CSV table of N, CA and C in Angstrom, one decimal:
chain,number,residue,atom,x,y,z
A,1,MET,N,15.8,5.4,-27.3
A,1,MET,CA,14.4,5.7,-27.0
A,1,MET,C,13.8,6.1,-28.3
A,2,GLU,N,12.6,5.6,-28.6
A,2,GLU,CA,11.8,5.9,-29.8
A,2,GLU,C,10.4,6.4,-29.4
A,3,GLU,N,9.9,7.4,-30.0
A,3,GLU,CA,8.6,7.9,-29.7
A,3,GLU,C,7.6,7.6,-30.7
A,4,GLY,N,6.4,7.1,-30.3
A,4,GLY,CA,5.3,6.9,-31.2
A,4,GLY,C,4.3,8.0,-31.0
A,5,THR,N,3.1,7.9,-31.6
A,5,THR,CA,2.1,9.0,-31.4
A,5,THR,C,1.6,9.1,-30.0
A,6,THR,N,1.4,7.9,-29.4
A,6,THR,CA,0.8,7.9,-28.0
A,6,THR,C,1.7,7.0,-27.1
A,7,GLU,N,2.8,6.6,-27.5
A,7,GLU,CA,3.6,5.8,-26.6
A,7,GLU,C,5.1,6.0,-26.9
A,8,VAL,N,5.9,5.4,-26.0
A,8,VAL,CA,7.4,5.5,-26.2
A,8,VAL,C,8.0,4.2,-26.0
A,9,GLN,N,9.1,3.9,-26.8
A,9,GLN,CA,9.8,2.7,-26.7
A,9,GLN,C,11.1,2.9,-25.9
A,10,ALA,N,11.2,2.2,-24.8
A,10,ALA,CA,12.4,2.3,-23.9
A,10,ALA,C,12.8,0.9,-23.5
A,11,ASP,N,14.1,0.7,-23.7
A,11,ASP,CA,14.7,-0.7,-23.4
A,11,ASP,C,14.0,-1.8,-24.1
A,12,GLY,N,13.5,-1.5,-25.4
A,12,GLY,CA,12.9,-2.5,-26.2
A,12,GLY,C,11.4,-2.8,-25.9
A,13,TRP,N,10.8,-2.0,-25.0
A,13,TRP,CA,9.4,-2.1,-24.6
A,13,TRP,C,8.7,-0.9,-25.0
A,14,TRP,N,7.5,-1.1,-25.6
A,14,TRP,CA,6.6,0.1,-25.9
A,14,TRP,C,5.8,0.3,-24.7
A,15,THR,N,5.7,1.5,-24.2
A,15,THR,CA,5.0,1.8,-23.0
A,15,THR,C,4.1,3.0,-23.2
A,16,ARG,N,3.0,3.1,-22.4
A,16,ARG,CA,2.1,4.2,-22.5
A,16,ARG,C,1.7,4.6,-21.1
A,17,ALA,N,1.5,5.8,-20.8
A,17,ALA,CA,1.2,6.3,-19.4
A,17,ALA,C,-0.3,6.7,-19.4
A,18,TYR,N,-1.0,6.3,-18.4
A,18,TYR,CA,-2.4,6.7,-18.1
A,18,TYR,C,-2.5,7.4,-16.8
A,19,ALA,N,-3.2,8.4,-16.7
A,19,ALA,CA,-3.5,9.1,-15.4
A,19,ALA,C,-5.0,8.9,-15.1
A,20,LEU,N,-5.3,8.5,-13.9
A,20,LEU,CA,-6.7,8.4,-13.5
A,20,LEU,C,-7.2,9.7,-13.3
A,21,GLY,N,-8.3,10.1,-14.1
A,21,GLY,CA,-8.7,11.5,-14.0
A,21,GLY,C,-9.7,11.8,-12.9
A,22,GLU,N,-10.5,10.8,-12.5
A,22,GLU,CA,-11.5,11.0,-11.5
A,22,GLU,C,-11.8,9.7,-10.8
A,23,PHE,N,-11.8,9.8,-9.4
A,23,PHE,CA,-12.1,8.7,-8.6
A,23,PHE,C,-13.6,8.4,-8.5
A,24,PRO,N,-13.9,7.1,-8.3
A,24,PRO,CA,-15.3,6.8,-8.1
A,24,PRO,C,-15.8,7.5,-6.8
A,25,ALA,N,-17.2,7.7,-6.7
A,25,ALA,CA,-17.7,8.4,-5.5
A,25,ALA,C,-17.5,7.6,-4.2
A,26,ALA,N,-17.6,6.3,-4.4
A,26,ALA,CA,-17.3,5.4,-3.2
A,26,ALA,C,-16.2,4.4,-3.7
A,27,ILE,N,-15.2,4.3,-2.9
A,27,ILE,CA,-14.1,3.4,-3.2
A,27,ILE,C,-14.2,2.1,-2.3
A,28,LEU,N,-14.3,1.0,-3.0
A,28,LEU,CA,-14.5,-0.3,-2.3
A,28,LEU,C,-13.1,-1.0,-2.3
A,29,THR,N,-13.0,-2.0,-1.5
A,29,THR,CA,-11.8,-2.8,-1.4
A,29,THR,C,-11.5,-3.4,-2.8
A,30,ASN,N,-10.3,-3.3,-3.2
A,30,ASN,CA,-9.8,-3.9,-4.5
A,30,ASN,C,-10.5,-3.2,-5.7
A,31,TRP,N,-10.9,-2.0,-5.6
A,31,TRP,CA,-11.5,-1.3,-6.7
A,31,TRP,C,-10.6,-1.1,-7.9
A,32,LEU,N,-9.3,-1.1,-7.7
A,32,LEU,CA,-8.4,-1.0,-8.8
A,32,LEU,C,-7.9,-2.3,-9.4
A,33,SER,N,-8.3,-3.4,-8.7
A,33,SER,CA,-7.8,-4.7,-9.1
A,33,SER,C,-8.0,-5.1,-10.6
A,34,PRO,N,-9.1,-4.7,-11.2
A,34,PRO,CA,-9.3,-5.1,-12.6
A,34,PRO,C,-8.2,-4.5,-13.5
A,35,LEU,N,-7.7,-3.4,-13.2
A,35,LEU,CA,-6.6,-2.8,-13.9
A,35,LEU,C,-5.2,-3.4,-13.6
A,36,LEU,N,-5.0,-3.8,-12.4
A,36,LEU,CA,-3.7,-4.3,-11.9
A,36,LEU,C,-3.6,-5.8,-12.0
A,37,ALA,N,-4.7,-6.5,-12.3
A,37,ALA,CA,-4.6,-8.0,-12.2
A,37,ALA,C,-4.3,-8.6,-13.5
A,38,GLY,N,-3.9,-7.9,-14.5
A,38,GLY,CA,-3.6,-8.5,-15.9
A,38,GLY,C,-2.2,-9.1,-15.9
A,39,ASP,N,-1.9,-9.7,-17.0
A,39,ASP,CA,-0.6,-10.4,-17.2
A,39,ASP,C,0.5,-9.4,-17.6
A,40,GLU,N,0.1,-8.2,-18.0
A,40,GLU,CA,1.1,-7.2,-18.4
A,40,GLU,C,1.8,-6.6,-17.2
A,41,ALA,N,3.1,-6.3,-17.4
A,41,ALA,CA,3.8,-5.6,-16.4
A,41,ALA,C,3.4,-4.1,-16.3
A,42,LEU,N,3.2,-3.6,-15.1
A,42,LEU,CA,2.8,-2.3,-14.9
A,42,LEU,C,3.7,-1.6,-13.9
A,43,ASP,N,3.9,-0.3,-14.1
A,43,ASP,CA,4.5,0.5,-13.0
A,43,ASP,C,3.4,1.5,-12.6
A,44,VAL,N,3.1,1.5,-11.3
A,44,VAL,CA,2.0,2.3,-10.7
A,44,VAL,C,2.7,3.3,-9.7
A,45,ALA,N,2.3,4.6,-9.9
A,45,ALA,CA,2.8,5.6,-9.0
A,45,ALA,C,1.5,6.2,-8.3
A,46,ILE,N,1.5,6.2,-7.0
A,46,ILE,CA,0.4,6.8,-6.3
A,46,ILE,C,1.0,8.0,-5.5
A,47,ASP,N,0.5,9.2,-5.8
A,47,ASP,CA,1.0,10.4,-5.1
A,47,ASP,C,-0.2,10.9,-4.2
A,48,ILE,N,0.1,11.1,-3.0
A,48,ILE,CA,-0.8,11.5,-2.0
A,48,ILE,C,-0.3,12.8,-1.3
A,49,GLU,N,-1.1,13.9,-1.4
A,49,GLU,CA,-0.6,15.1,-0.9
A,49,GLU,C,-1.7,15.7,0.0
A,50,PRO,N,-1.4,15.9,1.3
A,50,PRO,CA,-2.4,16.5,2.2
A,50,PRO,C,-2.8,17.9,1.8
A,51,GLN,N,-4.1,18.2,2.0
A,51,GLN,CA,-4.6,19.5,1.6
A,51,GLN,C,-5.0,20.3,2.9
A,52,ASP,N,-5.0,21.6,2.8
A,52,ASP,CA,-5.3,22.4,3.9
A,52,ASP,C,-6.8,22.3,4.2
A,53,ALA,N,-7.2,21.9,5.4
A,53,ALA,CA,-8.6,21.7,5.7
A,53,ALA,C,-9.4,23.0,5.6
A,54,HIS,N,-8.9,24.1,6.1
A,54,HIS,CA,-9.6,25.3,6.0
A,54,HIS,C,-9.9,25.7,4.5
A,55,THR,N,-8.9,25.6,3.7
A,55,THR,CA,-9.1,25.9,2.3
A,55,THR,C,-10.2,25.0,1.6
A,56,ILE,N,-10.1,23.7,1.9
A,56,ILE,CA,-11.1,22.8,1.3
A,56,ILE,C,-12.5,23.2,1.8
A,57,LYS,N,-12.7,23.5,3.1
A,57,LYS,CA,-14.0,23.8,3.6
A,57,LYS,C,-14.5,25.1,3.1
A,58,THR,N,-13.6,26.1,3.0
A,58,THR,CA,-14.0,27.5,2.6
A,58,THR,C,-14.2,27.6,1.1
A,59,TRP,N,-13.4,27.0,0.3
A,59,TRP,CA,-13.4,27.2,-1.2
A,59,TRP,C,-14.0,26.1,-2.0
A,60,THR,N,-14.1,24.9,-1.4
A,60,THR,CA,-14.7,23.8,-2.1
A,60,THR,C,-16.1,23.4,-1.6
A,61,LEU,N,-16.1,23.0,-0.3
A,61,LEU,CA,-17.3,22.5,0.3
A,61,LEU,C,-18.4,23.6,0.5
A,62,GLN,N,-18.0,24.7,1.1
A,62,GLN,CA,-19.0,25.7,1.5
A,62,GLN,C,-19.8,26.3,0.2
A,63,PRO,N,-19.1,26.6,-0.9
A,63,PRO,CA,-19.8,27.0,-2.0
A,63,PRO,C,-20.8,26.0,-2.6
A,64,GLN,N,-20.4,24.7,-2.5
A,64,GLN,CA,-21.3,23.6,-3.0
A,64,GLN,C,-22.5,23.5,-2.0
A,65,ILE,N,-22.3,23.6,-0.7
A,65,ILE,CA,-23.3,23.5,0.2
A,65,ILE,C,-24.3,24.7,0.0
A,66,ASN,N,-23.8,25.9,-0.2
A,66,ASN,CA,-24.6,27.1,-0.4
A,66,ASN,C,-25.4,26.9,-1.7
A,67,ARG,N,-24.8,26.4,-2.8
A,67,ARG,CA,-25.5,26.2,-4.0
A,67,ARG,C,-26.6,25.2,-3.9
A,68,LEU,N,-26.4,24.1,-3.2
A,68,LEU,CA,-27.4,23.1,-3.0
A,68,LEU,C,-28.5,23.6,-2.1
A,69,SER,N,-28.2,24.4,-1.1
A,69,SER,CA,-29.1,24.9,-0.1
A,69,SER,C,-30.1,25.9,-0.7
A,70,THR,N,-29.7,26.6,-1.8
A,70,THR,CA,-30.5,27.6,-2.4
A,70,THR,C,-31.1,27.2,-3.7
A,71,SER,N,-30.9,26.0,-4.1
A,71,SER,CA,-31.6,25.5,-5.3
A,71,SER,C,-32.8,24.7,-5.0
A,72,SER,N,-33.7,24.4,-6.0
A,72,SER,CA,-34.9,23.7,-5.7
A,72,SER,C,-34.6,22.3,-5.2
A,73,ALA,N,-35.3,21.9,-4.2
A,73,ALA,CA,-35.1,20.6,-3.6
A,73,ALA,C,-35.5,19.4,-4.4
A,74,THR,N,-34.6,18.5,-4.6
A,74,THR,CA,-35.0,17.2,-5.1
A,74,THR,C,-34.3,16.2,-4.2
A,75,MET,N,-34.7,14.9,-4.4
A,75,MET,CA,-34.2,13.9,-3.5
A,75,MET,C,-32.6,13.8,-3.6
A,76,LYS,N,-32.1,13.8,-4.9
A,76,LYS,CA,-30.7,13.8,-5.1
A,76,LYS,C,-30.0,15.0,-4.5
A,77,ARG,N,-30.5,16.1,-4.6
A,77,ARG,CA,-29.9,17.3,-4.0
A,77,ARG,C,-29.9,17.3,-2.5
A,78,THR,N,-31.0,16.8,-1.9
A,78,THR,CA,-31.1,16.6,-0.5
A,78,THR,C,-30.0,15.7,0.0
A,79,ILE,N,-29.9,14.5,-0.6
A,79,ILE,CA,-28.9,13.6,-0.2
A,79,ILE,C,-27.5,14.2,-0.4
A,80,ALA,N,-27.2,14.8,-1.5
A,80,ALA,CA,-25.9,15.5,-1.7
A,80,ALA,C,-25.6,16.5,-0.7
A,81,LEU,N,-26.6,17.3,-0.3
A,81,LEU,CA,-26.4,18.3,0.7
A,81,LEU,C,-26.1,17.7,2.1
A,82,GLU,N,-26.8,16.6,2.4
A,82,GLU,CA,-26.5,15.8,3.6
A,82,GLU,C,-25.1,15.3,3.7
A,83,GLN,N,-24.7,14.8,2.5
A,83,GLN,CA,-23.3,14.2,2.4
A,83,GLN,C,-22.3,15.3,2.6
A,84,LEU,N,-22.5,16.4,1.9
A,84,LEU,CA,-21.5,17.5,1.9
A,84,LEU,C,-21.4,18.1,3.3
A,85,THR,N,-22.6,18.3,4.0
A,85,THR,CA,-22.6,18.8,5.3
A,85,THR,C,-21.9,17.8,6.3
A,86,ALA,N,-22.1,16.5,6.1
A,86,ALA,CA,-21.5,15.6,7.0
A,86,ALA,C,-20.0,15.6,6.8
A,87,LEU,N,-19.5,15.7,5.5
A,87,LEU,CA,-18.1,15.8,5.2
A,87,LEU,C,-17.5,17.1,5.8
A,88,TYR,N,-18.2,18.2,5.7
A,88,TYR,CA,-17.7,19.4,6.3
A,88,TYR,C,-17.5,19.3,7.8
A,89,ASP,N,-18.5,18.7,8.5
A,89,ASP,CA,-18.5,18.5,9.9
A,89,ASP,C,-17.3,17.6,10.3
A,90,ALA,N,-17.2,16.5,9.5
A,90,ALA,CA,-16.1,15.5,9.8
A,90,ALA,C,-14.7,16.2,9.7
A,91,ILE,N,-14.5,17.0,8.7
A,91,ILE,CA,-13.3,17.8,8.5
A,91,ILE,C,-13.1,18.7,9.7
A,92,GLU,N,-14.2,19.4,10.0
A,92,GLU,CA,-14.2,20.4,11.1
A,92,GLU,C,-13.7,19.7,12.4
A,93,ARG,N,-14.2,18.5,12.7
A,93,ARG,CA,-13.9,17.8,13.9
A,93,ARG,C,-12.7,16.9,13.8
A,94,ARG,N,-12.0,17.0,12.7
A,94,ARG,CA,-10.7,16.3,12.4
A,94,ARG,C,-10.9,14.8,12.5
A,95,ARG,N,-12.1,14.3,12.1
A,95,ARG,CA,-12.3,12.8,12.0
A,95,ARG,C,-11.8,12.3,10.6
A,96,VAL,N,-11.8,13.2,9.6
A,96,VAL,CA,-11.2,12.9,8.3
A,96,VAL,C,-10.3,14.1,7.9
A,97,ALA,N,-9.4,13.8,6.9
A,97,ALA,CA,-8.5,14.9,6.4
A,97,ALA,C,-8.6,14.8,4.9
A,98,PRO,N,-8.6,16.0,4.3
A,98,PRO,CA,-8.6,16.1,2.8
A,98,PRO,C,-7.2,15.8,2.2
A,99,PHE,N,-7.2,15.0,1.2
A,99,PHE,CA,-5.9,14.7,0.4
A,99,PHE,C,-6.2,14.8,-1.1
A,100,GLU,N,-5.2,15.2,-1.8
A,100,GLU,CA,-5.2,15.1,-3.2
A,100,GLU,C,-4.5,13.9,-3.6
A,101,VAL,N,-5.1,13.0,-4.4
A,101,VAL,CA,-4.5,11.7,-4.8
A,101,VAL,C,-4.4,11.6,-6.3
A,102,ALA,N,-3.3,11.2,-6.8
A,102,ALA,CA,-3.1,11.0,-8.2
A,102,ALA,C,-2.5,9.6,-8.4
A,103,ILE,N,-3.1,8.9,-9.4
A,103,ILE,CA,-2.5,7.6,-9.7
A,103,ILE,C,-2.1,7.6,-11.2
A,104,THR,N,-0.9,7.2,-11.4
A,104,THR,CA,-0.4,7.2,-12.8
A,104,THR,C,0.0,5.7,-13.0
A,105,VAL,N,-0.4,5.2,-14.2
A,105,VAL,CA,-0.1,3.8,-14.5
A,105,VAL,C,0.7,3.8,-15.8
A,106,LEU,N,1.8,3.2,-15.8
A,106,LEU,CA,2.7,3.0,-17.0
A,106,LEU,C,2.5,1.6,-17.5
A,107,VAL,N,2.0,1.5,-18.7
A,107,VAL,CA,1.7,0.2,-19.3
A,107,VAL,C,2.7,-0.1,-20.4
C-alpha cells in the first residue's frame, strides 16, 4: 500500500474516498445517478442509523421553530416554519421517522 497526499494505492489502484457532507433539501428519484453512472469502478457505503424522535423534536426542530416564530416574517421564513411544523407533527404522529444517513464513495 502506498499513500499519496489525497489518495492511497491498494492492489495497484489509486483510490480516493469522498463523504457526502450535506443532502439536498428534496431528494428525487436517481438523484445520485450522475455520480454513480460513470465508467469508473466505485465502492459505495450507505450507513443509515435511526435517531430518537423525542431528541430530534426537542433539540433540533423545536429550537428552529421557536427561532423562526420569533423573527421578522418573510415569505421564506413563513414557508420554512410551515415545513418544520409539518415535519414536527409528522414525527409526533409517527408518519415519518428521523434517520442519520451517511454516504461514502470510494473512487
